Short mmCIF file of C-alpha atoms and ligand atoms in Angstrom, two decimals:
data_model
loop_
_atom_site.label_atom_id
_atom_site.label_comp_id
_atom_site.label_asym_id
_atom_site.label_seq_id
_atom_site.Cartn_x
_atom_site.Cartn_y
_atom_site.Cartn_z
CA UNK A 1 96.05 -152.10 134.92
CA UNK A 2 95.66 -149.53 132.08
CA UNK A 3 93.15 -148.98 129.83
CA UNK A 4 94.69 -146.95 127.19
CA UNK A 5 96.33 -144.31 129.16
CA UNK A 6 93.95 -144.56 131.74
CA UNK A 7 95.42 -146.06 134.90
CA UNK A 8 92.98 -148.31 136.84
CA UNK A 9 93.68 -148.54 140.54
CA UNK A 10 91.80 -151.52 141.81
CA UNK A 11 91.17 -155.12 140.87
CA UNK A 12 87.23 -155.30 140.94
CA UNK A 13 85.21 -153.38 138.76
CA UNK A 14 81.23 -152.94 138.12
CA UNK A 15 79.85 -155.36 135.18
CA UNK A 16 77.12 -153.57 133.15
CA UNK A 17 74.14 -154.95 133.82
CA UNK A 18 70.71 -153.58 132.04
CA UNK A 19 68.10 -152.26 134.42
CA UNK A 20 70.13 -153.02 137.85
CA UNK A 21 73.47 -151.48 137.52
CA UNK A 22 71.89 -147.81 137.18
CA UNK A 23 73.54 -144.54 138.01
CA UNK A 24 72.71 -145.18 141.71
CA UNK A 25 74.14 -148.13 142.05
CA UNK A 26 77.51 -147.63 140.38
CA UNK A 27 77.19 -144.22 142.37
CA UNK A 28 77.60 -146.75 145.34
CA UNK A 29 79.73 -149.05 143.95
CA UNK A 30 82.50 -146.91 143.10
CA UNK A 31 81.97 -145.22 146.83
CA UNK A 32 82.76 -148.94 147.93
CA UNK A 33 85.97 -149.23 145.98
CA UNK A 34 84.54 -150.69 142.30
CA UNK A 35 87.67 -149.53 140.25
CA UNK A 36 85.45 -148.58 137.09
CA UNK A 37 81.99 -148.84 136.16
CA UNK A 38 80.14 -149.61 132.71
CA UNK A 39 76.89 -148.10 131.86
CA UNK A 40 73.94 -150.63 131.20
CA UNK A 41 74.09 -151.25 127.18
CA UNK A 42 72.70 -148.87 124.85
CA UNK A 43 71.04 -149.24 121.31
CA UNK A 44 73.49 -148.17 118.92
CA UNK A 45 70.30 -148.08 116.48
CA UNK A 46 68.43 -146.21 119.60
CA UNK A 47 71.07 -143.47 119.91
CA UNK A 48 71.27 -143.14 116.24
CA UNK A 49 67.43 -142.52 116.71
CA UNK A 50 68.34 -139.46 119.04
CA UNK A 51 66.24 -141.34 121.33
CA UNK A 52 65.51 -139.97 124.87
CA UNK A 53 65.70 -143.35 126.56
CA UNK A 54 69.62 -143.67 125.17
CA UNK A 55 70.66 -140.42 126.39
CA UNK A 56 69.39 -141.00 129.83
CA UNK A 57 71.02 -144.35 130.07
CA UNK A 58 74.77 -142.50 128.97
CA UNK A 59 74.38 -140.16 131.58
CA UNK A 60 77.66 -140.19 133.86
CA UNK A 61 77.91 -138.45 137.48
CA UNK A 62 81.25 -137.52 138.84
CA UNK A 63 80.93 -139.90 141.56
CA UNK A 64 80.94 -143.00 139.13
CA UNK A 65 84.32 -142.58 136.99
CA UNK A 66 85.83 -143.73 135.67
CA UNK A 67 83.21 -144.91 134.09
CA UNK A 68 82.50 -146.60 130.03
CA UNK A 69 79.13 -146.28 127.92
CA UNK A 70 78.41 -149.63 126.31
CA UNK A 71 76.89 -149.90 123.12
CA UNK A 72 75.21 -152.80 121.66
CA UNK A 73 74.28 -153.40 117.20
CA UNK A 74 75.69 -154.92 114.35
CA UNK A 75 76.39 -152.64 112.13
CA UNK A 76 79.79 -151.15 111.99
CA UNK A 77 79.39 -147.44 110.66
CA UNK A 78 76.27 -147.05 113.38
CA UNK A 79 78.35 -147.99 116.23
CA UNK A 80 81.14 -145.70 115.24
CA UNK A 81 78.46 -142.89 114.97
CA UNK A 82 76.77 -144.32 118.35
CA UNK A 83 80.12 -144.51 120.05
CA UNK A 84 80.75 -140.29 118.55
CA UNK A 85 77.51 -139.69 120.13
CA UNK A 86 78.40 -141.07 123.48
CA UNK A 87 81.44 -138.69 123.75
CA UNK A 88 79.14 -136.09 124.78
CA UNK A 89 78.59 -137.46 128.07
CA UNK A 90 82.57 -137.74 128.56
CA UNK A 91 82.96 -141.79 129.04
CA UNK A 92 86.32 -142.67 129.85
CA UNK A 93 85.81 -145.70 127.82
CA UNK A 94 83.58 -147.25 125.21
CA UNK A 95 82.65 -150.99 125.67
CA UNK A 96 80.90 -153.32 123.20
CA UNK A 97 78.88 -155.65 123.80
CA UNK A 98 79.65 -158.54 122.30
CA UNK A 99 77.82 -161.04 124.73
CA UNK A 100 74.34 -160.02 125.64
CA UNK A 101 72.32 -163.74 125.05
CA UNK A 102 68.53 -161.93 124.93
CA UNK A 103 66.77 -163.16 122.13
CA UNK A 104 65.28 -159.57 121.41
CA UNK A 105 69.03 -158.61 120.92
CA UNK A 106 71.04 -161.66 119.72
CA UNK A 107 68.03 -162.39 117.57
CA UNK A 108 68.61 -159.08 115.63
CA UNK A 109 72.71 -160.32 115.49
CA UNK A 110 73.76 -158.49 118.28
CA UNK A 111 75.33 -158.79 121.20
CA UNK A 112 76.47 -162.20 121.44
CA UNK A 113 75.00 -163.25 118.02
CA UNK A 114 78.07 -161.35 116.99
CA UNK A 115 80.48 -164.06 117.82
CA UNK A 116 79.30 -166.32 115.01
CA UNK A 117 80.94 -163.63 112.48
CA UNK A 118 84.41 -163.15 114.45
CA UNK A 119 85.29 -160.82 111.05
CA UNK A 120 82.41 -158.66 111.91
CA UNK A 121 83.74 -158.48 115.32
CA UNK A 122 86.55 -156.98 113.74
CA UNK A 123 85.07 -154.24 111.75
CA UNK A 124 82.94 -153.18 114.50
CA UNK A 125 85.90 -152.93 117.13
CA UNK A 126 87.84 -151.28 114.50
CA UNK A 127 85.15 -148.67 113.14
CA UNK A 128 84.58 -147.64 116.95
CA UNK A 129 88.00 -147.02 117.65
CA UNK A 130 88.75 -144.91 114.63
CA UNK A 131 85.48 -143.12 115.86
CA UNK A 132 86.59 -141.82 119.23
CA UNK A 133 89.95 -140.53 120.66
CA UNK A 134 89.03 -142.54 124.17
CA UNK A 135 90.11 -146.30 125.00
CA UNK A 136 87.48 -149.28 123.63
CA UNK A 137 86.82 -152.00 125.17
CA UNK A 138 85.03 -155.86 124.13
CA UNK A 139 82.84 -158.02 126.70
CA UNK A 140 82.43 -161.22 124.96
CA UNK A 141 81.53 -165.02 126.07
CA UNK A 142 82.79 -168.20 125.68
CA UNK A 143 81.40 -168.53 122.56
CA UNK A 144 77.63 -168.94 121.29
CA UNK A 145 77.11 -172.61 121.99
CA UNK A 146 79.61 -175.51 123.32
CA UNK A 147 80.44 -176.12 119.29
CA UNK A 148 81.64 -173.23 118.72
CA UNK A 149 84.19 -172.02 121.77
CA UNK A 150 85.66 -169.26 120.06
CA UNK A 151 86.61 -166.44 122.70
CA UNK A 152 90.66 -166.75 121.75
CA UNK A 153 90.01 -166.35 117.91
CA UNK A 154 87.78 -163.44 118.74
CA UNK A 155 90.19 -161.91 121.19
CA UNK A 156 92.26 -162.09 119.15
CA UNK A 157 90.43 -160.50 116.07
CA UNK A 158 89.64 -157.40 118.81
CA UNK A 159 92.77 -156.74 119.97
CA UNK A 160 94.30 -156.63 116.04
CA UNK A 161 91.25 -153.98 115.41
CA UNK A 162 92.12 -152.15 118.32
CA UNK A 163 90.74 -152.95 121.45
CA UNK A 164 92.05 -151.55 124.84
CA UNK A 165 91.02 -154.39 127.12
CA UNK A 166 88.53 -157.79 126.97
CA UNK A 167 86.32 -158.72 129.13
CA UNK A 168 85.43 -162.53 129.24
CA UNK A 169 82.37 -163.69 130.72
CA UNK A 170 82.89 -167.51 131.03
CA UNK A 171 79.43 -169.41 129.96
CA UNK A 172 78.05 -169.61 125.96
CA UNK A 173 75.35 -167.38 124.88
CA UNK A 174 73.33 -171.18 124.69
CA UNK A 175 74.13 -171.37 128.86
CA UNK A 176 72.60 -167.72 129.70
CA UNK A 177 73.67 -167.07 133.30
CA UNK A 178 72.97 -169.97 134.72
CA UNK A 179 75.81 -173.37 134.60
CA UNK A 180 79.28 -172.18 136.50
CA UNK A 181 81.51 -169.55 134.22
CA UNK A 182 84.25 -172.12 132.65
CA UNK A 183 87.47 -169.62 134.04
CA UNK A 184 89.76 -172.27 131.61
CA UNK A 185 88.46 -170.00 128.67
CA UNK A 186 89.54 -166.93 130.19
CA UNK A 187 93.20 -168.22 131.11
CA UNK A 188 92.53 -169.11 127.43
CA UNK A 189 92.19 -165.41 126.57
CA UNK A 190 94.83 -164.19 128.56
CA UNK A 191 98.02 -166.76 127.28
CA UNK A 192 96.29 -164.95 123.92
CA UNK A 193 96.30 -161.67 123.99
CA UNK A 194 98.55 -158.89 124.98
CA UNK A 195 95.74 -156.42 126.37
CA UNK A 196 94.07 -156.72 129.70
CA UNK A 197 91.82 -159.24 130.05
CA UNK A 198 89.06 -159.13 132.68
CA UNK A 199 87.54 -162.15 134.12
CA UNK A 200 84.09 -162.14 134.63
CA UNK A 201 81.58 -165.13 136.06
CA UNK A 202 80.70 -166.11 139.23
CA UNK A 203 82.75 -164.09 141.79
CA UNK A 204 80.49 -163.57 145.09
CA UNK A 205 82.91 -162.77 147.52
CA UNK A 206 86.80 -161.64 147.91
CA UNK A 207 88.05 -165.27 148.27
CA UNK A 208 86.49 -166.30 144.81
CA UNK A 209 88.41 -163.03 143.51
CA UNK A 210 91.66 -163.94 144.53
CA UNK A 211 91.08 -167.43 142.93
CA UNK A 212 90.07 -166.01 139.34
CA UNK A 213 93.18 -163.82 139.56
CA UNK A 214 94.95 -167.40 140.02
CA UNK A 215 93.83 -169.54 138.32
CA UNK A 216 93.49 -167.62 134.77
CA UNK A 217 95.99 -164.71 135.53
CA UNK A 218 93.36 -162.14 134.32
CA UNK A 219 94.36 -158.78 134.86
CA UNK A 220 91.17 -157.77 136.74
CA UNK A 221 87.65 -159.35 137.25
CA UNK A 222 84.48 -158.28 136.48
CA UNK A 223 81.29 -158.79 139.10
CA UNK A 224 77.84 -158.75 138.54
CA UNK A 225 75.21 -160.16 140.39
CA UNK A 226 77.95 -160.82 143.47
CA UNK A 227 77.51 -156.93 143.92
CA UNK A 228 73.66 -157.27 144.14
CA UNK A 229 72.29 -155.94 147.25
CA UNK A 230 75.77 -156.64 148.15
CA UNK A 231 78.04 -153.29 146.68
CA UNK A 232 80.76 -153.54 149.84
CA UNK A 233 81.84 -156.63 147.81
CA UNK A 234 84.46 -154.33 146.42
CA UNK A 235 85.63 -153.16 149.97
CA UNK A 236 85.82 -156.42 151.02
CA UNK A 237 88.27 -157.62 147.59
CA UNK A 238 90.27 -154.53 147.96
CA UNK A 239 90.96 -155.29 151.72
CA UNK A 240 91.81 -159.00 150.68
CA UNK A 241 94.09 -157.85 148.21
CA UNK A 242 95.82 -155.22 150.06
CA UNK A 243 95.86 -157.04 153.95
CA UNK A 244 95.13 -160.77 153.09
CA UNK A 245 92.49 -160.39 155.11
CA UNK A 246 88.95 -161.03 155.32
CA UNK A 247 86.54 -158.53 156.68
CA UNK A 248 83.15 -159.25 158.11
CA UNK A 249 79.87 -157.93 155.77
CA UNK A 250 78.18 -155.00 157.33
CA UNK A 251 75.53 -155.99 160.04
CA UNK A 252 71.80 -155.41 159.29
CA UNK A 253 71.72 -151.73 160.42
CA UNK A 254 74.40 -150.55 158.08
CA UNK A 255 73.01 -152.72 155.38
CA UNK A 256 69.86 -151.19 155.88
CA UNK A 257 70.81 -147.70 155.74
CA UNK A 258 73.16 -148.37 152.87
CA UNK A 259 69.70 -149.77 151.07
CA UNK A 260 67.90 -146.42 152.21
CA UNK A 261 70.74 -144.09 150.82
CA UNK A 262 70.76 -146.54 147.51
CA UNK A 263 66.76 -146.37 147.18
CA UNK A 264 66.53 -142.46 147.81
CA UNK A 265 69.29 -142.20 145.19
CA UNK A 266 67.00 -144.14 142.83
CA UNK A 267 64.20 -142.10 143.40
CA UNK A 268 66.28 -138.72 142.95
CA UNK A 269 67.37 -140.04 139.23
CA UNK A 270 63.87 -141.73 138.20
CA UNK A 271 61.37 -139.93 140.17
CA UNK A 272 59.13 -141.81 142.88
CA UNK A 273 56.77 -143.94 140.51
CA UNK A 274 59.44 -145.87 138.81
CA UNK A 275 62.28 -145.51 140.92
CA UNK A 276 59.84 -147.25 143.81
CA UNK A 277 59.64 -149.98 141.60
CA UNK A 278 62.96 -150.89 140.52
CA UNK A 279 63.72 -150.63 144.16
CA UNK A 280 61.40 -153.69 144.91
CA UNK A 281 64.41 -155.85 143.69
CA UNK A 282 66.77 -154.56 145.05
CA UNK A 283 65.38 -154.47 148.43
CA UNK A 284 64.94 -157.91 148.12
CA UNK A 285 68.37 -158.76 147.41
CA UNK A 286 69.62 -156.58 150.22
CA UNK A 287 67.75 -158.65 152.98
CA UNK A 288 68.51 -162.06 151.60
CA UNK A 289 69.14 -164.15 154.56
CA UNK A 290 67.71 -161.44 157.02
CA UNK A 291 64.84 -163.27 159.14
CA UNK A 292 61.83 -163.13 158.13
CA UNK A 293 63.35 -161.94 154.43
CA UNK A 294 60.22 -164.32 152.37
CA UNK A 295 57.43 -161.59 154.33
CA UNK A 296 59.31 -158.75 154.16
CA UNK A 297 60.34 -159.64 149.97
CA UNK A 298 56.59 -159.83 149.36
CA UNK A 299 56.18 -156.33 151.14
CA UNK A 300 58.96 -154.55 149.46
CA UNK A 301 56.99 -155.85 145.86
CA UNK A 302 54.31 -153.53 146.77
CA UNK A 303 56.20 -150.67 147.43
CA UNK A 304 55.24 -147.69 145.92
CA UNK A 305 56.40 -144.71 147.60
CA UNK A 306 59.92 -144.17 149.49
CA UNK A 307 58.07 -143.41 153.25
CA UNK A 308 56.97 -147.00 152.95
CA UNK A 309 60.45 -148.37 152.59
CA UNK A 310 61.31 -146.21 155.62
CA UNK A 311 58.44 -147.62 157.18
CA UNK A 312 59.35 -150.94 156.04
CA UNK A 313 63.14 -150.47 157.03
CA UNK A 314 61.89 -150.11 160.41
CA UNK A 315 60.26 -153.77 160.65
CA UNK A 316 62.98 -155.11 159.02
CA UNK A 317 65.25 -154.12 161.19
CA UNK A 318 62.94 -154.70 163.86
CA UNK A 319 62.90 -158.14 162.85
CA UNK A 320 66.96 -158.94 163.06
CA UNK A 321 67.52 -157.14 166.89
CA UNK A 322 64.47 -159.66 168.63
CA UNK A 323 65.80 -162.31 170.33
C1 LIG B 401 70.25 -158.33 135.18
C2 LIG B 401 71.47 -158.44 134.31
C3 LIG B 401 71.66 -157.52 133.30
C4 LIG B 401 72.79 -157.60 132.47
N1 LIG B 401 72.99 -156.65 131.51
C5 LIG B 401 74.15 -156.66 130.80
C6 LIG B 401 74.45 -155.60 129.89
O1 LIG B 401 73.69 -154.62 129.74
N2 LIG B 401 75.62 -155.69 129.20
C7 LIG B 401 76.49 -156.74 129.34
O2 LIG B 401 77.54 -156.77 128.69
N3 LIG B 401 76.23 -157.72 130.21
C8 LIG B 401 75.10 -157.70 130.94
N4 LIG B 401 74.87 -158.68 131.87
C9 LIG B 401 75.90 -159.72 132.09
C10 LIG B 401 76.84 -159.32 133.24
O3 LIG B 401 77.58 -158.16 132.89
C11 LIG B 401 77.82 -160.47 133.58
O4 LIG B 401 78.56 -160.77 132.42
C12 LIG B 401 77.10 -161.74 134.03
O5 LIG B 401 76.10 -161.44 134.98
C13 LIG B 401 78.10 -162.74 134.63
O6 LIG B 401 78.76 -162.18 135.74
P1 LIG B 401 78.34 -162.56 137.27
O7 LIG B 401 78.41 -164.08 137.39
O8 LIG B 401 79.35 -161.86 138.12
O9 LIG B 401 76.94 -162.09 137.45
C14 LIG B 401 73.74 -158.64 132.67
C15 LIG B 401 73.54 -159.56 133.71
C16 LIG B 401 72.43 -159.47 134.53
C17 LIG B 401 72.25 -160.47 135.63
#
């Protein structure tokens, strides 16, 4: 697929997701064959702001591109200025949000709020892109609520203001995360359009990849919370898609020491205090279905310093070799 002139080598990429899919993780990610990553969404208000919190949040390593900054607000001359901004930290893309269903966000009209004025959609898409020189990309939904489905006119409306590539994340702003992504909307999209579309919703493994690809004939998909504790997900889809085969997940010693490497990572970018406790999450999700995971979750949410994960690791793992 290409972005712009950017060629994109794989089929699975990274979806942004705020406080989770950090540097460290789409370090990982991309180590595991993600084909791009997208920075968690930043405040096109906050960056305007010259806030500190923004600029940490753009921040790129080489080991993550190609990598986009996404940028979130409603009002078209801020996000062109936000989206200047971001080319400091050398994005290969910029993505906009377009589907974020928080009420502190969509309450303000932005994020997904933004698809009840597809004309705004417009102007925003096409004040960013005469902002930068780089690709720009659109993550929408199906639509706010089930009355008004409207990803194909908005598509649409994107790729006439200039947008590189769409992202569709089957389910309404009204459905969160939670009923199964409707794929029919993104096959939708993609009979639509003449950019890349990317499916997004509900992929947890390489099979479920393969069937997005087939049944809506996106160009790519999109995972989020399939990668969760889980980042050989894109090792796995990538030897699907070039073998037809299915490998086996890591056993519980690699996964742990994949977790270590991840948490230490963490650490290194936040420092111990708060690194230690956005790793209580994802520790958790990296034992699911280890024995004795519901003990071990409620020790990992009282970690506080990175010698009691090691610690930790070492019961864990304890744990999965008894008989
Ligand atoms: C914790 C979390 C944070 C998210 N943050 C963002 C975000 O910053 N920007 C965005 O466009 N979508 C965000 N999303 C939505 C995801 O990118 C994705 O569209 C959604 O999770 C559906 O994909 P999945 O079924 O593969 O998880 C977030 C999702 C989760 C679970």
């Amino acid at each position: 697929m290409k972005l712009g002139n950017l060629e994109i080598q794989r089929k699975a990429c990274l979806a942004p997701m705020a406080g989770t899919a950090d540097r460290a993780f789409r370090e990982l990610c991309r180590g595991y064959g993600a084909a791009f990553c997208v920075s968690e969404m930043v405040s096109s208000k906050g960056i305007s702001f010259n806030s500190k919190k923004s600029a940490e949040l753009m921040m790129i390593s080489p080991d993550e591109r190609p990598c986009g900054v996404q940028i979130f607000g409603d009002d078209p001359k801020v996000m062109a200025d936000a989206a200047k901004f971001a080319m400091q930290f050398e994005p290969e893309f910029i993505d906009i949000n377009m589907g974020c269903p928080a009420p502190k966000i969509s309450g303000n009209g932005c994020g997904s709020a933004l698809m009840k004025n597809p004309p705004l959609c417009g102007e925003i898409v096409n004040a960013v892109v005469n902002a930068v020189e780089i690709p720009v990309t659109v993550k929408i939904r199906k639509g706010w609520d089930e009355n008004s489905v409207n990803a194909v006119e908005v598509a649409k409306i994107c790729e006439e203001a200039g947008a590189s590539a769409i992202t569709v994340h089957g389910r309404t702003r009204e459905q969160f995360y939670q009923p199964p992504a409707d794929w029919t909307i993104i096959r939708q999209v993609k009979q639509a359009v003449n950019i890349p579309v990317i499916g997004n919703g509900d992929v947890t493994n390489a099979e479920e990849a393969s069937k997005m690809m087939e049944e809506t004939g996106c160009d790519m998909i999109m995972i989020g919370r399939g990668a969760l504790g889980n980042p050989w997900i894109f090792r796995e889809i990538n030897a699907y898609f070039d073998t037809d085969k299915l490998i086996f997940p890591p056993g519980p010693a690699e996964k742990i020491s994949v977790m270590l490497k991840h948490i230490q990572k963490l650490v290194e970018y936040k420092g111990e205090y708060i690194g230690m406790r956005e790793a209580r999450k994802h520790v958790a999700w990296y034992i699911k279905g280890f024995k004795g995971a519901a003990e071990f979750r409620n020790m990992a949410g009282k970690l506080t310093t990175f010698d009691e994960l090691i610690e930790l690791s070492k019961l864990i793992y304890k744990a999965q070799t008894k008989e």
